[in-house]
mmCIF file of C-alpha atoms and ligand atoms in Angstrom:
data_model
loop_
_atom_site.group_PDB
_atom_site.id
_atom_site.type_symbol
_atom_site.label_atom_id
_atom_site.label_comp_id
_atom_site.label_asym_id
_atom_site.label_seq_id
_atom_site.Cartn_x
_atom_site.Cartn_y
_atom_site.Cartn_z
ATOM 1 C CA MET A 1 0.000 0.000 0.000
ATOM 2 C CA LYS A 2 2.739 2.373 1.052
ATOM 3 C CA LYS A 3 4.555 1.566 -2.203
ATOM 4 C CA GLN A 4 1.459 2.394 -4.254
ATOM 5 C CA VAL A 5 1.064 5.779 -2.547
ATOM 6 C CA LYS A 6 4.707 6.532 -3.175
ATOM 7 C CA LYS A 7 4.310 5.552 -6.864
ATOM 8 C CA ALA A 8 1.214 7.720 -7.249
ATOM 9 C CA ALA A 9 2.990 10.632 -5.604
ATOM 10 C CA THR A 10 5.988 10.219 -7.941
ATOM 11 C CA LEU A 11 3.688 10.099 -10.961
ATOM 12 C CA PHE A 12 1.848 13.210 -9.761
ATOM 13 C CA LEU A 13 5.145 15.010 -9.252
ATOM 14 C CA LEU A 14 6.356 13.992 -12.708
ATOM 15 C CA ALA A 15 3.136 15.253 -14.279
ATOM 16 C CA CYS A 16 3.532 18.555 -12.450
ATOM 17 C CA VAL A 17 7.127 18.939 -13.595
ATOM 18 C CA THR A 18 6.115 18.178 -17.194
ATOM 19 C CA MET A 19 3.244 20.651 -17.012
ATOM 20 C CA MET A 20 5.484 23.256 -15.481
ATOM 21 C CA SER A 21 8.179 22.824 -18.099
ATOM 22 C CA CYS A 22 5.552 22.982 -20.868
ATOM 23 C CA ASP A 23 4.234 26.106 -19.238
ATOM 24 C CA THR A 24 7.702 27.715 -19.062
ATOM 25 C CA SER A 25 8.505 26.877 -22.667
ATOM 26 C CA LYS A 26 5.151 28.326 -23.688
ATOM 27 C CA LYS A 27 6.036 31.496 -21.826
ATOM 28 C CA GLU A 28 9.456 31.545 -23.523
ATOM 29 C CA SER A 29 7.901 31.416 -26.969
ATOM 30 C CA GLU A 30 5.268 33.960 -25.951
ATOM 31 C CA LYS A 31 8.108 36.242 -24.904
ATOM 32 C CA ASN A 32 9.369 36.314 -28.461
ATOM 33 C CA MET A 33 5.972 36.838 -30.063
ATOM 34 C CA ILE A 34 5.847 40.172 -31.866
ATOM 35 C CA GLU A 35 2.984 42.228 -30.517
ATOM 36 C CA LYS A 36 1.252 44.711 -32.819
ATOM 37 C CA VAL A 37 -0.895 47.607 -31.603
ATOM 38 C CA SER A 38 -2.283 50.753 -33.184
ATOM 39 C CA PHE A 39 0.032 53.774 -33.036
ATOM 40 C CA GLY A 40 -2.538 56.343 -34.208
ATOM 41 C CA LYS A 41 -3.150 58.178 -37.458
ATOM 42 C CA THR A 42 -0.848 60.187 -39.700
ATOM 43 C CA THR A 43 -1.792 63.771 -40.607
ATOM 44 C CA ASP A 44 -3.428 62.431 -43.793
ATOM 45 C CA GLY A 45 -5.520 59.934 -41.819
ATOM 46 C CA GLN A 46 -3.567 56.729 -42.375
ATOM 47 C CA GLU A 47 -3.476 54.114 -39.618
ATOM 48 C CA THR A 48 -0.046 53.314 -38.208
ATOM 49 C CA GLU A 49 1.183 50.382 -36.150
ATOM 50 C CA LEU A 50 3.622 49.763 -33.349
ATOM 51 C CA TYR A 51 5.467 46.436 -33.099
ATOM 52 C CA THR A 52 7.214 45.146 -29.965
ATOM 53 C CA LEU A 53 10.270 42.937 -30.328
ATOM 54 C CA LYS A 54 11.429 41.133 -27.165
ATOM 55 C CA ASN A 55 14.328 38.824 -26.495
ATOM 56 C CA ALA A 56 14.771 36.258 -23.720
ATOM 57 C CA ALA A 57 17.267 38.498 -21.888
ATOM 58 C CA GLY A 58 14.518 41.071 -21.298
ATOM 59 C CA MET A 59 15.225 43.720 -23.915
ATOM 60 C CA GLU A 60 12.201 45.313 -25.609
ATOM 61 C CA VAL A 61 12.330 47.389 -28.771
ATOM 62 C CA LYS A 62 9.222 49.106 -30.118
ATOM 63 C CA ILE A 63 9.224 50.069 -33.792
ATOM 64 C CA SER A 64 6.548 51.776 -35.865
ATOM 65 C CA ASN A 65 5.887 51.351 -39.564
ATOM 66 C CA PHE A 66 5.581 55.169 -39.548
ATOM 67 C CA GLY A 67 9.036 56.248 -40.630
ATOM 68 C CA GLY A 68 10.450 52.872 -39.554
ATOM 69 C CA THR A 69 10.805 54.678 -36.232
ATOM 70 C CA VAL A 70 12.387 53.080 -33.177
ATOM 71 C CA VAL A 71 10.044 54.462 -30.531
ATOM 72 C CA SER A 72 11.374 52.904 -27.331
ATOM 73 C CA TRP A 73 14.212 50.583 -26.408
ATOM 74 C CA THR A 74 14.941 49.152 -22.976
ATOM 75 C CA ALA A 75 18.469 48.261 -21.905
ATOM 76 C CA PRO A 76 19.821 46.921 -18.593
ATOM 77 C CA ASN A 77 21.859 48.983 -16.140
ATOM 78 C CA ASN A 78 24.607 47.378 -14.032
ATOM 79 C CA LYS A 79 21.957 46.101 -11.590
ATOM 80 C CA GLY A 80 20.069 44.363 -14.395
ATOM 81 C CA VAL A 81 17.251 46.922 -14.453
ATOM 82 C CA TYR A 82 15.836 47.524 -17.941
ATOM 83 C CA GLU A 83 14.887 51.148 -18.712
ATOM 84 C CA ASP A 84 14.018 53.074 -21.850
ATOM 85 C CA VAL A 85 17.160 54.684 -23.284
ATOM 86 C CA ILE A 86 15.898 56.590 -26.327
ATOM 87 C CA LEU A 87 13.890 59.721 -27.053
ATOM 88 C CA GLY A 88 10.516 59.390 -28.742
ATOM 89 C CA CYS A 89 6.785 60.069 -28.555
ATOM 90 C CA ASP A 90 3.835 58.127 -27.111
ATOM 91 C CA SER A 91 1.955 57.967 -30.414
ATOM 92 C CA VAL A 92 2.223 59.112 -33.993
ATOM 93 C CA ALA A 93 0.467 62.351 -32.987
ATOM 94 C CA GLY A 94 3.701 63.453 -31.309
ATOM 95 C CA TYR A 95 5.709 62.800 -34.466
ATOM 96 C CA ASN A 96 3.045 64.605 -36.560
ATOM 97 C CA LYS A 97 3.752 67.788 -34.599
ATOM 98 C CA GLY A 98 7.287 67.732 -35.993
ATOM 99 C CA VAL A 99 10.233 66.183 -34.162
ATOM 100 C CA PRO A 100 13.883 66.182 -35.273
ATOM 101 C CA TYR A 101 13.860 62.653 -36.713
ATOM 102 C CA PHE A 102 13.581 60.808 -33.346
ATOM 103 C CA GLY A 103 14.460 57.132 -33.972
ATOM 104 C CA ALA A 104 13.572 57.364 -37.646
ATOM 105 C CA LEU A 105 14.916 55.773 -40.785
ATOM 106 C CA ILE A 106 16.576 58.442 -42.874
ATOM 107 C CA GLY A 107 16.619 58.505 -46.667
ATOM 108 C CA ARG A 108 16.920 58.724 -49.528
ATOM 109 C CA TYR A 109 19.943 60.791 -48.559
ATOM 110 C CA GLY A 110 21.019 61.118 -44.913
ATOM 111 C CA ASN A 111 22.392 64.496 -43.803
ATOM 112 C CA ARG A 112 22.932 67.558 -45.977
ATOM 113 C CA ILE A 113 23.261 68.269 -49.682
ATOM 114 C CA ALA A 114 24.538 71.795 -50.343
ATOM 115 C CA ASN A 115 21.929 74.214 -51.703
ATOM 116 C CA GLY A 116 19.631 71.247 -52.402
ATOM 117 C CA LYS A 117 21.334 70.623 -55.728
ATOM 118 C CA PHE A 118 23.502 67.922 -57.268
ATOM 119 C CA THR A 119 24.475 66.767 -60.738
ATOM 120 C CA LEU A 120 24.369 63.135 -61.797
ATOM 121 C CA GLU A 121 25.311 61.808 -65.240
ATOM 122 C CA GLY A 122 25.261 65.391 -66.565
ATOM 123 C CA LYS A 123 21.793 66.237 -65.270
ATOM 124 C CA GLU A 124 21.151 68.682 -62.442
ATOM 125 C CA TYR A 125 18.627 67.685 -59.775
ATOM 126 C CA THR A 126 16.918 70.107 -57.385
ATOM 127 C CA LEU A 127 15.772 69.078 -53.914
ATOM 128 C CA ALA A 128 13.717 70.913 -51.302
ATOM 129 C CA GLN A 129 15.851 73.318 -49.250
ATOM 130 C CA ASN A 130 14.436 72.181 -45.916
ATOM 131 C CA ASN A 131 17.385 73.228 -43.731
ATOM 132 C CA GLY A 132 18.339 76.819 -44.457
ATOM 133 C CA VAL A 133 19.655 76.747 -47.999
ATOM 134 C CA ASN A 134 20.473 73.035 -47.814
ATOM 135 C CA ALA A 135 18.585 69.777 -48.249
ATOM 136 C CA LEU A 136 18.531 67.629 -45.103
ATOM 137 C CA HIS A 137 17.642 63.982 -44.426
ATOM 138 C CA GLY A 138 15.695 63.178 -47.594
ATOM 139 C CA GLY A 139 13.477 66.233 -47.913
ATOM 140 C CA LEU A 140 10.063 67.468 -46.814
ATOM 141 C CA LYS A 141 8.623 63.954 -46.697
ATOM 142 C CA GLY A 142 11.656 61.740 -46.347
ATOM 143 C CA PHE A 143 11.698 58.079 -45.334
ATOM 144 C CA ASP A 144 11.112 59.202 -41.729
ATOM 145 C CA LYS A 145 7.575 60.346 -42.589
ATOM 146 C CA VAL A 146 6.361 57.624 -44.954
ATOM 147 C CA LEU A 147 4.448 54.459 -44.103
ATOM 148 C CA TRP A 148 6.551 51.349 -44.535
ATOM 149 C CA THR A 149 5.116 47.880 -45.161
ATOM 150 C CA ALA A 150 5.968 45.827 -42.090
ATOM 151 C CA THR A 151 6.447 42.068 -41.886
ATOM 152 C CA PRO A 152 7.114 40.640 -38.426
ATOM 153 C CA ILE A 153 9.492 37.662 -38.344
ATOM 154 C CA GLU A 154 9.109 35.721 -35.100
ATOM 155 C CA GLY A 155 11.809 33.579 -33.545
ATOM 156 C CA GLU A 156 14.482 33.526 -30.900
ATOM 157 C CA GLU A 157 15.854 36.647 -32.550
ATOM 158 C CA PRO A 158 12.660 38.454 -33.585
ATOM 159 C CA ALA A 159 12.859 40.811 -36.544
ATOM 160 C CA LEU A 160 10.767 43.402 -38.327
ATOM 161 C CA LYS A 161 11.160 43.689 -42.077
ATOM 162 C CA LEU A 162 10.190 47.071 -43.510
ATOM 163 C CA THR A 163 9.873 47.805 -47.200
ATOM 164 C CA TYR A 164 9.198 51.003 -49.080
ATOM 165 C CA THR A 165 9.450 52.008 -52.719
ATOM 166 C CA ALA A 166 10.306 55.645 -53.317
ATOM 167 C CA LYS A 167 9.031 56.806 -56.697
ATOM 168 C CA ASP A 168 11.147 58.210 -59.496
ATOM 169 C CA GLY A 169 11.190 61.973 -58.801
ATOM 170 C CA GLU A 170 9.945 61.627 -55.206
ATOM 171 C CA GLU A 171 11.494 64.485 -53.199
ATOM 172 C CA GLY A 172 13.442 65.329 -56.365
ATOM 173 C CA TYR A 173 15.597 62.194 -56.518
ATOM 174 C CA PRO A 174 15.852 60.108 -59.694
ATOM 175 C CA GLY A 175 14.854 56.436 -59.971
ATOM 176 C CA ASN A 176 12.267 54.152 -58.408
ATOM 177 C CA LEU A 177 14.142 52.997 -55.333
ATOM 178 C CA SER A 178 13.059 49.774 -53.587
ATOM 179 C CA VAL A 179 14.267 49.791 -50.007
ATOM 180 C CA GLU A 180 14.259 46.995 -47.448
ATOM 181 C CA VAL A 181 15.312 47.519 -43.848
ATOM 182 C CA VAL A 182 15.374 44.640 -41.360
ATOM 183 C CA TYR A 183 15.605 45.315 -37.631
ATOM 184 C CA THR A 184 16.699 42.156 -35.747
ATOM 185 C CA LEU A 185 16.742 41.984 -31.966
ATOM 186 C CA GLN A 186 19.560 39.620 -31.115
ATOM 187 C CA LYS A 187 19.943 37.375 -28.050
ATOM 188 C CA ASN A 188 22.940 39.411 -26.856
ATOM 189 C CA ASN A 189 20.964 42.662 -26.483
ATOM 190 C CA ALA A 190 22.020 44.027 -29.858
ATOM 191 C CA LEU A 191 19.739 45.515 -32.493
ATOM 192 C CA LYS A 192 21.017 44.797 -35.987
ATOM 193 C CA ILE A 193 19.844 46.980 -38.851
ATOM 194 C CA ASP A 194 20.303 45.611 -42.373
ATOM 195 C CA TYR A 195 19.657 48.069 -45.177
ATOM 196 C CA LYS A 196 19.213 47.037 -48.800
ATOM 197 C CA ALA A 197 18.110 48.936 -51.906
ATOM 198 C CA THR A 198 17.928 48.719 -55.685
ATOM 199 C CA THR A 199 17.030 51.316 -58.298
ATOM 200 C CA ASP A 200 15.861 51.387 -61.910
ATOM 201 C CA LYS A 201 17.777 54.632 -62.735
ATOM 202 C CA THR A 202 21.114 55.912 -61.502
ATOM 203 C CA THR A 203 20.498 57.665 -58.194
ATOM 204 C CA ILE A 204 22.173 58.627 -54.915
ATOM 205 C CA ILE A 205 21.590 56.956 -51.574
ATOM 206 C CA ASN A 206 22.731 57.305 -47.958
ATOM 207 C CA LEU A 207 20.497 55.486 -45.449
ATOM 208 C CA THR A 208 20.806 55.681 -41.682
ATOM 209 C CA ASN A 209 18.870 55.594 -38.437
ATOM 210 C CA HIS A 210 18.432 58.692 -36.291
ATOM 211 C CA THR A 211 17.910 57.302 -32.774
ATOM 212 C CA TYR A 212 18.686 59.708 -29.910
ATOM 213 C CA PHE A 213 20.251 57.758 -27.040
ATOM 214 C CA ASN A 214 20.374 58.723 -23.390
ATOM 215 C CA LEU A 215 21.865 55.809 -21.474
ATOM 216 C CA ASN A 216 21.009 57.325 -18.116
ATOM 217 C CA GLY A 217 17.583 55.666 -18.104
ATOM 218 C CA ASN A 218 16.184 59.035 -17.065
ATOM 219 C CA LEU A 219 15.280 60.827 -20.263
ATOM 220 C CA ASP A 220 14.829 64.021 -18.293
ATOM 221 C CA SER A 221 18.612 64.498 -18.134
ATOM 222 C CA ASP A 222 21.365 65.546 -20.528
ATOM 223 C CA ILE A 223 24.080 63.422 -22.118
ATOM 224 C CA LEU A 224 27.070 65.566 -21.108
ATOM 225 C CA ASP A 225 28.457 62.963 -18.678
ATOM 226 C CA HIS A 226 28.371 60.181 -21.264
ATOM 227 C CA GLU A 227 31.858 58.983 -22.182
ATOM 228 C CA VAL A 228 32.411 58.464 -25.877
ATOM 229 C CA THR A 229 34.969 56.659 -28.011
ATOM 230 C CA LEU A 230 34.988 57.114 -31.787
ATOM 231 C CA ASN A 231 37.317 54.910 -33.796
ATOM 232 C CA ALA A 232 37.986 57.739 -36.181
ATOM 233 C CA ASP A 233 41.243 59.565 -36.739
ATOM 234 C CA LYS A 234 39.733 62.284 -38.939
ATOM 235 C CA PHE A 235 36.564 64.358 -39.070
ATOM 236 C CA LEU A 236 34.946 66.605 -41.646
ATOM 237 C CA PRO A 237 35.067 70.314 -40.765
ATOM 238 C CA VAL A 238 31.943 72.180 -41.894
ATOM 239 C CA ASP A 239 31.007 75.671 -43.039
ATOM 240 C CA LYS A 240 28.445 77.879 -41.274
ATOM 241 C CA THR A 241 25.579 75.949 -42.863
ATOM 242 C CA LEU A 242 27.064 72.606 -41.712
ATOM 243 C CA ILE A 243 28.202 71.522 -45.180
ATOM 244 C CA PRO A 244 31.625 69.781 -45.163
ATOM 245 C CA THR A 245 34.351 72.000 -46.540
ATOM 246 C CA GLY A 246 35.928 68.982 -48.244
ATOM 247 C CA GLU A 247 38.862 68.760 -45.855
ATOM 248 C CA LEU A 248 39.516 65.572 -43.843
ATOM 249 C CA LYS A 249 41.043 66.931 -40.653
ATOM 250 C CA PRO A 250 43.047 64.815 -38.178
ATOM 251 C CA VAL A 251 41.380 64.744 -34.745
ATOM 252 C CA THR A 252 44.639 64.806 -32.832
ATOM 253 C CA GLY A 253 45.248 67.971 -30.851
ATOM 254 C CA ASN A 254 41.666 69.224 -30.911
ATOM 255 C CA VAL A 255 38.305 68.624 -29.194
ATOM 256 C CA PHE A 256 37.268 66.202 -31.934
ATOM 257 C CA ASP A 257 39.645 63.555 -30.626
ATOM 258 C CA PHE A 258 37.553 60.683 -29.231
ATOM 259 C CA LEU A 259 40.111 57.988 -30.061
ATOM 260 C CA LYS A 260 40.300 57.402 -26.307
ATOM 261 C CA SER A 261 37.129 57.476 -24.200
ATOM 262 C CA LYS A 262 36.255 61.030 -23.164
ATOM 263 C CA LYS A 263 33.354 62.785 -21.454
ATOM 264 C CA ILE A 264 31.273 64.765 -23.931
ATOM 265 C CA SER A 265 31.380 67.751 -21.546
ATOM 266 C CA ALA A 266 35.178 67.978 -21.907
ATOM 267 C CA GLY A 267 35.069 69.756 -25.269
ATOM 268 C CA ILE A 268 31.465 70.443 -26.252
ATOM 269 C CA ASN A 269 31.419 74.002 -24.961
ATOM 270 C CA ASP A 270 34.844 74.993 -26.226
ATOM 271 C CA THR A 271 33.673 77.881 -28.352
ATOM 272 C CA THR A 272 37.262 78.898 -29.037
ATOM 273 C CA ASP A 273 37.062 76.007 -31.507
ATOM 274 C CA THR A 274 35.424 77.358 -34.674
ATOM 275 C CA GLN A 275 33.986 73.926 -35.495
ATOM 276 C CA ILE A 276 32.258 73.591 -32.120
ATOM 277 C CA LYS A 277 30.896 77.070 -32.721
ATOM 278 C CA ALA A 278 29.583 76.111 -36.169
ATOM 279 C CA GLY A 279 27.774 73.027 -34.849
ATOM 280 C CA GLY A 280 26.619 74.515 -31.551
ATOM 281 C CA GLY A 281 28.442 71.503 -30.101
ATOM 282 C CA TYR A 282 29.218 68.229 -31.846
ATOM 283 C CA ASP A 283 27.338 67.840 -35.126
ATOM 284 C CA HIS A 284 29.988 66.453 -37.434
ATOM 285 C CA CYS A 285 30.877 63.444 -39.512
ATOM 286 C CA TRP A 286 33.816 61.381 -38.236
ATOM 287 C CA VAL A 287 35.723 59.314 -40.789
ATOM 288 C CA LEU A 288 36.391 55.845 -39.416
ATOM 289 C CA THR A 289 40.066 54.888 -39.362
ATOM 290 C CA ASP A 290 39.159 51.463 -40.741
ATOM 291 C CA SER A 291 37.605 52.261 -44.104
ATOM 292 C CA SER A 292 36.811 48.627 -44.955
ATOM 293 C CA LYS A 293 33.260 47.554 -45.720
ATOM 294 C CA THR A 294 33.364 44.887 -43.009
ATOM 295 C CA LEU A 295 31.331 45.138 -39.822
ATOM 296 C CA LYS A 296 33.795 46.912 -37.521
ATOM 297 C CA PRO A 297 33.611 48.712 -34.168
ATOM 298 C CA ALA A 298 32.891 52.395 -34.790
ATOM 299 C CA ALA A 299 31.872 53.866 -31.443
ATOM 300 C CA THR A 300 31.360 53.131 -27.756
ATOM 301 C CA VAL A 301 29.332 55.126 -25.252
ATOM 302 C CA TYR A 302 29.526 54.597 -21.480
ATOM 303 C CA GLU A 303 27.238 56.213 -18.937
ATOM 304 C CA PRO A 304 28.877 56.106 -15.468
ATOM 305 C CA LYS A 305 25.741 56.372 -13.243
ATOM 306 C CA SER A 306 23.908 53.413 -14.789
ATOM 307 C CA GLY A 307 27.004 51.578 -16.038
ATOM 308 C CA ARG A 308 25.308 51.141 -19.421
ATOM 309 C CA VAL A 309 27.547 50.639 -22.432
ATOM 310 C CA LEU A 310 26.490 51.050 -26.059
ATOM 311 C CA GLU A 311 28.744 49.706 -28.792
ATOM 312 C CA VAL A 312 28.190 50.570 -32.443
ATOM 313 C CA PHE A 313 29.455 48.407 -35.300
ATOM 314 C CA THR A 314 29.016 49.297 -38.951
ATOM 315 C CA THR A 315 29.973 48.484 -42.516
ATOM 316 C CA GLU A 316 29.758 52.219 -43.321
ATOM 317 C CA PRO A 317 32.842 54.473 -43.654
ATOM 318 C CA ALA A 318 31.676 57.248 -41.313
ATOM 319 C CA ILE A 319 29.512 58.249 -38.383
ATOM 320 C CA GLN A 320 27.651 61.482 -37.666
ATOM 321 C CA PHE A 321 27.984 62.223 -33.961
ATOM 322 C CA TYR A 322 25.275 64.709 -33.049
ATOM 323 C CA THR A 323 24.768 65.827 -29.445
ATOM 324 C CA GLY A 324 21.181 67.110 -29.649
ATOM 325 C CA ASN A 325 22.291 70.747 -29.841
ATOM 326 C CA PHE A 326 19.062 71.831 -31.514
ATOM 327 C CA LEU A 327 16.844 70.326 -28.790
ATOM 328 C CA ASN A 328 15.586 73.324 -26.839
ATOM 329 C CA GLY A 329 12.962 72.146 -24.392
ATOM 330 C CA THR A 330 9.982 72.671 -26.680
ATOM 331 C CA ILE A 331 9.191 69.005 -27.417
ATOM 332 C CA LYS A 332 7.132 66.898 -25.041
ATOM 333 C CA GLY A 333 8.023 63.242 -25.439
ATOM 334 C CA LYS A 334 7.045 59.898 -23.925
ATOM 335 C CA ASN A 335 5.364 60.093 -20.506
ATOM 336 C CA GLY A 336 5.160 63.882 -20.741
ATOM 337 C CA ILE A 337 8.921 64.389 -20.437
ATOM 338 C CA ILE A 338 10.213 67.595 -22.009
ATOM 339 C CA TYR A 339 13.345 66.928 -24.021
ATOM 340 C CA LYS A 340 15.915 69.487 -23.005
ATOM 341 C CA HIS A 341 18.974 70.804 -24.750
ATOM 342 C CA ARG A 342 21.392 67.892 -25.371
ATOM 343 C CA SER A 343 19.170 65.247 -23.784
ATOM 344 C CA GLY A 344 20.014 62.730 -26.507
ATOM 345 C CA LEU A 345 22.951 61.824 -28.711
ATOM 346 C CA CYS A 346 22.879 60.308 -32.195
ATOM 347 C CA LEU A 347 25.395 57.989 -33.793
ATOM 348 C CA GLU A 348 24.295 57.973 -37.403
ATOM 349 C CA THR A 349 26.379 55.518 -39.408
ATOM 350 C CA GLN A 350 26.605 56.766 -42.963
ATOM 351 C CA HIS A 351 28.561 58.006 -45.974
ATOM 352 C CA TYR A 352 29.819 61.586 -45.842
ATOM 353 C CA PRO A 353 27.340 64.483 -46.085
ATOM 354 C CA ASP A 354 27.199 66.288 -49.444
ATOM 355 C CA SER A 355 29.060 63.458 -51.220
ATOM 356 C CA PRO A 356 27.109 64.037 -54.462
ATOM 357 C CA ASN A 357 28.862 67.441 -54.712
ATOM 358 C CA LYS A 358 32.272 66.262 -53.511
ATOM 359 C CA PRO A 359 33.897 63.959 -56.079
ATOM 360 C CA ALA A 360 36.788 63.188 -53.689
ATOM 361 C CA PHE A 361 34.412 61.672 -51.085
ATOM 362 C CA PRO A 362 33.488 57.953 -51.315
ATOM 363 C CA SER A 363 30.690 57.601 -53.856
ATOM 364 C CA THR A 364 27.018 57.461 -52.864
ATOM 365 C CA VAL A 365 25.858 56.680 -56.408
ATOM 366 C CA LEU A 366 23.676 53.608 -56.937
ATOM 367 C CA LYS A 367 23.170 52.270 -60.447
ATOM 368 C CA PRO A 368 20.544 49.865 -61.793
ATOM 369 C CA ASN A 369 21.757 46.243 -61.414
ATOM 370 C CA GLU A 370 23.702 47.180 -58.284
ATOM 371 C CA THR A 371 22.505 46.455 -54.751
ATOM 372 C CA TYR A 372 23.066 48.907 -51.942
ATOM 373 C CA GLN A 373 23.709 46.918 -48.780
ATOM 374 C CA THR A 374 24.910 48.078 -45.355
ATOM 375 C CA THR A 375 24.639 46.836 -41.775
ATOM 376 C CA THR A 376 24.837 48.592 -38.425
ATOM 377 C CA VAL A 377 24.622 46.970 -34.986
ATOM 378 C CA TYR A 378 23.863 48.779 -31.702
ATOM 379 C CA LYS A 379 24.776 46.518 -28.778
ATOM 380 C CA PHE A 380 24.030 47.151 -25.105
ATOM 381 C CA SER A 381 25.746 45.836 -21.993
ATOM 382 C CA ALA A 382 26.584 47.214 -18.538
ATOM 383 C CA LYS A 383 29.596 47.326 -16.244
HETATM 384 C C1 BGC B 401 22.222 66.712 -38.259
HETATM 385 C C2 BGC B 401 21.851 67.870 -37.383
HETATM 386 C C3 BGC B 401 20.368 67.960 -37.306
HETATM 387 C C4 BGC B 401 19.855 66.670 -36.741
HETATM 388 C C5 BGC B 401 18.369 66.636 -36.620
HETATM 389 C C6 BGC B 401 21.671 65.479 -37.621
HETATM 390 O O1 BGC B 401 21.957 64.383 -38.401
HETATM 391 O O2 BGC B 401 23.593 66.613 -38.475
HETATM 392 O O3 BGC B 401 22.406 69.067 -37.871
HETATM 393 O O4 BGC B 401 19.960 69.032 -36.540
HETATM 394 O O5 BGC B 401 20.275 65.614 -37.543
HETATM 395 O O6 BGC B 401 17.760 67.140 -37.692
#
C-alpha cells in the first residue's frame, strides 16, 4: 500500500514537472511573439502600427511602420534593471507635430546636400531646401515620414522587415528605389539593422537611423556625462551651414579627438574652436580609421551612473555624432517628459554628407543592377 502511494505521488510530481516545463517553454515562446498595436493616425488619416520585439534576456524594442521609427528601447543597467534609453513620442500624434527625426529611418539621402542641388550623369537635380539653404535627411517627406510595409518575423531573434518604394522623382531624386530595412533583436541585447536597396535609374543613396540615445535611463537628463569613443582619426570640418568643406582633418590635438574614451562635456562648450561654434556643439561626420566595408567597431558610449555601455558596429565608412544641440525644451516626449537641450545623442552611421557634390568623397551613387547593402549593430551591456 505504502509503495502504491509513493508511486502515485511520484507520478503526480512527474506530471507537475512536465506541465510546469511545458508552461515555461510556452512562456518563452510567448516572450518572443511580436505584438502589434495601433500607433494612431498620420496627418493624412492613415493608420499606423507599433510592433514590440522582445528577447529572452529582457530587452524590448518598439518600432513603428511610420518612418520605420524606433520608438522605445529598454536596456539593462549594471543592476540588471531595464529602462528606456531613447527619445521618442507616445503615439504618432507626437511625431506629426514635428520632431527632429527621433528614432527614424533616414533617406533617400542622410544628412545635408549643399543648396539642395547635385548633378548626376550630366543632369542637375533640385531638392527641397528644408534646412536653411540646404537639403537635409531626404526632404520634406523623407523616409522618416512615410508608411513602410511591415512584416514581423518571429523567432528567438525576432525581426521586423520594412519595405518602401520611393518613386522616381519623389522628393526630387531620380529612380524608383526599392528599399528593405530589417531590424533584428539579437539574443545578446544588440539591435542589428540591415539596409538594402535597388534602383531602376542611376540615383544617390545614404540610409541611416536617427535614434537619440540617453543611457542614463532618465530621459529628463542631458548626455554631457556620457563617455564616448569614436574609432575615427579624422573628421569633416563644416562651413556655417554645416556643409563639409571637403577637408579631412586629423582629430589629434583638438576637441574632436575621441580615439580614447572622453566625457562629452570635456570639449562640447569649447567655443574657441570654430567647429564647435559652427555646430553649436558636436554635429559632425567622423571618418572611421578602418575604411573597410566589413562590420567593424565604430563607437562606444559609457554612462557612469547606470554603467550602461552602447557599442556601435558598422559596414559604413563614417559616423555622424550629433549631441542634440538643436533640442531646446519645446518638445514633449514619452510620458510627458520635455526633451531638453542635449538630452540625446545620435550615432548615425553613414557616408559623408554632401558626397554628391564632392567627387573626392566615397561615392554614394547607386546604379541599376547594383545592390546597396549596409549593416549597423547597436549593442548594449553594462559594467
Ligand atoms: C544633423 C543635425 C540635425 C539633426 C536633426 C543630424 O543628423 O547633423 O544638424 O539638426 O540631424 O535634424
